[in-house]
Structures are given as C-alpha cells and as structure tokens.
CSV table of C-alpha atoms in Angstrom, one decimal:
chain,number,residue,atom,x,y,z
A,3,MET,CA,49.0,-25.5,41.9
A,4,THR,CA,46.2,-24.8,39.5
A,5,ALA,CA,42.5,-24.6,39.9
A,6,GLN,CA,40.4,-25.2,36.8
A,7,THR,CA,37.3,-23.0,36.1
A,8,THR,CA,35.0,-23.7,33.3
A,9,SER,CA,32.3,-21.4,31.9
A,10,LEU,CA,30.1,-20.9,28.8
A,11,GLU,CA,29.2,-24.6,28.7
A,12,ASN,CA,32.8,-25.9,28.7
A,13,ARG,CA,33.8,-23.4,26.0
A,14,VAL,CA,36.3,-21.5,28.1
A,15,LEU,CA,38.8,-23.2,30.5
A,16,ARG,CA,40.6,-21.0,33.0
A,17,GLN,CA,43.4,-22.2,35.2
A,18,ASP,CA,44.4,-19.9,38.0
A,19,ILE,CA,48.1,-19.9,38.7
A,20,LEU,CA,49.5,-19.4,42.2
A,21,GLY,CA,52.3,-16.8,42.1
A,22,SER,CA,54.7,-15.8,44.8
A,23,ARG,CA,52.2,-16.0,47.6
A,24,ARG,CA,53.3,-19.4,48.7
A,25,PHE,CA,54.1,-20.6,52.3
A,26,SER,CA,57.7,-21.1,51.5
A,27,ASN,CA,58.1,-17.5,50.3
A,28,TYR,CA,56.5,-16.2,53.5
A,29,TRP,CA,58.9,-18.4,55.5
A,30,TRP,CA,62.1,-17.3,53.8
A,31,ALA,CA,61.1,-13.6,53.8
A,32,THR,CA,60.6,-13.9,57.6
A,33,VAL,CA,63.8,-15.9,58.2
A,34,VAL,CA,65.9,-13.4,56.1
A,35,LEU,CA,64.4,-10.4,57.9
A,36,LEU,CA,65.1,-11.9,61.3
A,37,GLY,CA,68.7,-12.8,60.3
A,38,GLY,CA,69.3,-9.3,58.9
A,39,LEU,CA,67.9,-7.7,62.0
A,40,GLY,CA,70.1,-9.9,64.2
A,41,PHE,CA,73.2,-9.0,62.3
A,42,LEU,CA,72.4,-5.3,62.3
A,43,LEU,CA,71.6,-5.4,66.1
A,44,ALA,CA,74.9,-7.2,66.7
A,45,ALA,CA,76.8,-4.4,64.8
A,46,ILE,CA,75.0,-1.7,66.7
A,47,SER,CA,75.8,-3.5,70.0
A,48,SER,CA,79.4,-3.7,69.1
A,49,TYR,CA,79.5,0.0,68.4
A,50,LEU,CA,77.6,1.2,71.4
A,51,HIS,CA,78.9,-1.5,73.8
A,52,VAL,CA,75.3,-2.1,74.9
A,53,ASN,CA,73.9,-5.6,74.5
A,54,LEU,CA,70.8,-5.4,72.3
A,55,LEU,CA,70.5,-9.1,71.7
A,56,PRO,CA,69.0,-11.4,74.5
A,57,PHE,CA,70.7,-14.6,73.3
A,58,SER,CA,74.2,-13.3,72.7
A,59,ASP,CA,76.8,-10.8,73.8
A,60,PRO,CA,78.1,-8.9,70.8
A,61,THR,CA,79.5,-6.1,72.9
A,62,LYS,CA,82.8,-8.0,72.9
A,63,LEU,CA,83.2,-7.8,69.2
A,64,VAL,CA,85.6,-5.3,67.8
A,65,PHE,CA,83.6,-2.8,65.8
A,66,ILE,CA,86.3,-2.5,63.1
A,67,PRO,CA,86.3,-4.9,61.2
A,68,GLN,CA,83.8,-7.3,62.7
A,69,GLY,CA,81.0,-4.9,63.6
A,70,ILE,CA,81.2,-3.1,60.2
A,71,ALA,CA,81.0,-6.4,58.4
A,72,MET,CA,78.0,-7.6,60.4
A,73,GLY,CA,76.3,-4.2,59.8
A,74,PHE,CA,76.9,-4.6,56.1
A,75,TYR,CA,75.5,-8.1,56.0
A,76,GLY,CA,72.5,-7.0,58.2
A,77,LEU,CA,71.6,-4.2,55.8
A,78,LEU,CA,71.9,-6.5,52.8
A,79,GLY,CA,69.7,-9.0,54.6
A,80,ILE,CA,67.0,-6.4,55.4
A,81,LEU,CA,67.1,-5.1,51.8
A,82,PHE,CA,66.8,-8.6,50.4
A,83,SER,CA,63.9,-9.3,52.8
A,84,LEU,CA,62.2,-6.1,51.6
A,85,TYR,CA,62.5,-7.4,48.0
A,86,LEU,CA,61.0,-10.7,49.0
A,87,TRP,CA,58.1,-9.0,50.9
A,88,LEU,CA,57.4,-6.7,47.9
A,89,THR,CA,57.4,-9.7,45.6
A,90,ILE,CA,54.8,-11.4,47.8
A,91,LEU,CA,52.7,-8.2,48.1
A,92,TRP,CA,52.6,-7.7,44.3
A,93,ASP,CA,52.0,-11.5,43.8
A,94,VAL,CA,54.6,-11.7,41.0
A,95,GLY,CA,54.0,-14.7,38.8
A,96,GLY,CA,50.4,-15.2,39.7
A,97,GLY,CA,47.8,-15.1,37.0
A,98,TYR,CA,45.8,-17.5,34.8
A,99,ASN,CA,45.8,-19.5,31.6
A,100,GLU,CA,42.7,-19.2,29.6
A,101,PHE,CA,41.8,-21.6,26.7
A,102,ASN,CA,38.8,-20.5,24.6
A,103,LYS,CA,37.4,-23.1,22.2
A,104,GLU,CA,34.9,-20.6,20.8
A,105,THR,CA,37.5,-18.3,19.4
A,106,GLY,CA,40.4,-20.8,19.3
A,107,THR,CA,42.7,-18.6,21.4
A,108,VAL,CA,45.0,-19.2,24.4
A,109,LYS,CA,45.6,-16.3,26.8
A,110,ILE,CA,48.5,-16.5,29.3
A,111,PHE,CA,48.5,-13.8,31.9
A,112,ARG,CA,51.0,-13.3,34.7
A,113,TRP,CA,51.4,-10.4,37.2
A,114,GLY,CA,54.9,-8.7,37.1
A,115,VAL,CA,56.1,-10.6,34.0
A,116,SER,CA,56.4,-8.7,30.8
A,117,TRP,CA,56.8,-10.8,27.7
A,118,LYS,CA,57.1,-9.2,24.3
A,119,LYS,CA,54.7,-10.4,21.7
A,120,PRO,CA,56.4,-12.6,19.1
A,121,GLN,CA,57.0,-11.0,15.8
A,122,ASP,CA,55.0,-12.6,12.9
C-alpha cells in the first residue's frame, strides 16, 4: 500500500511504503508465540508431572524423547516469534520513494535494508 504526497507545487512526489507493520505479521507473530508457549508448557508439564495446560493433559507424555522434542520446538517457536516481533518493532522494509522533478533524482529509502551503491 502506498500513499502519495506531493509538495513544492507538484515538483516532489513522495510515496510512503508500508513495511512489516501489517496485520498479517501481527497475526503470525502472535500465533507462533502462542504455539511455542504451548509446546514449551507441554514439555515442562511432562517433566514435572503437573498439568500446566487447561485444554490438554501432557503429564502422560514420556519426557524422553517426547518432552525433550516438544521443549526444543517450543524454544524454537518462541525465538522465531521474538524475531517476528523485533521485525515489526523496527518496521523493516518500511520507508518511502521520492521522485524529485526539480533535481531529476529518485530516492528509495527502506528501514532495515542495506543496499550497496552501484559502481559507476
């Protein structure tokens, strides 16, 4: 989605670019976090033999190998969710395109993306 902004009597056109702060990214970061927490709580429940989940009974799982595997997947899910939330926080990919008729230049700016300048 882009929004167009014009200034200096239609000499500069600026298009704002929506980065990672989209509804779908919030949705998936939340879903991955909840899934990771569920797996981690299931692993802890199987180790302690105390039910920490209201919708399931993971105390009947054997800790080795099922509980260990669930704990591993839970930690990976939480770490991936942390990555997604930091990407949203830093608004990676957001920025603007600026077209300047006065100077004849185009400026493309994005947060979190580093492009090298082309060699002449």
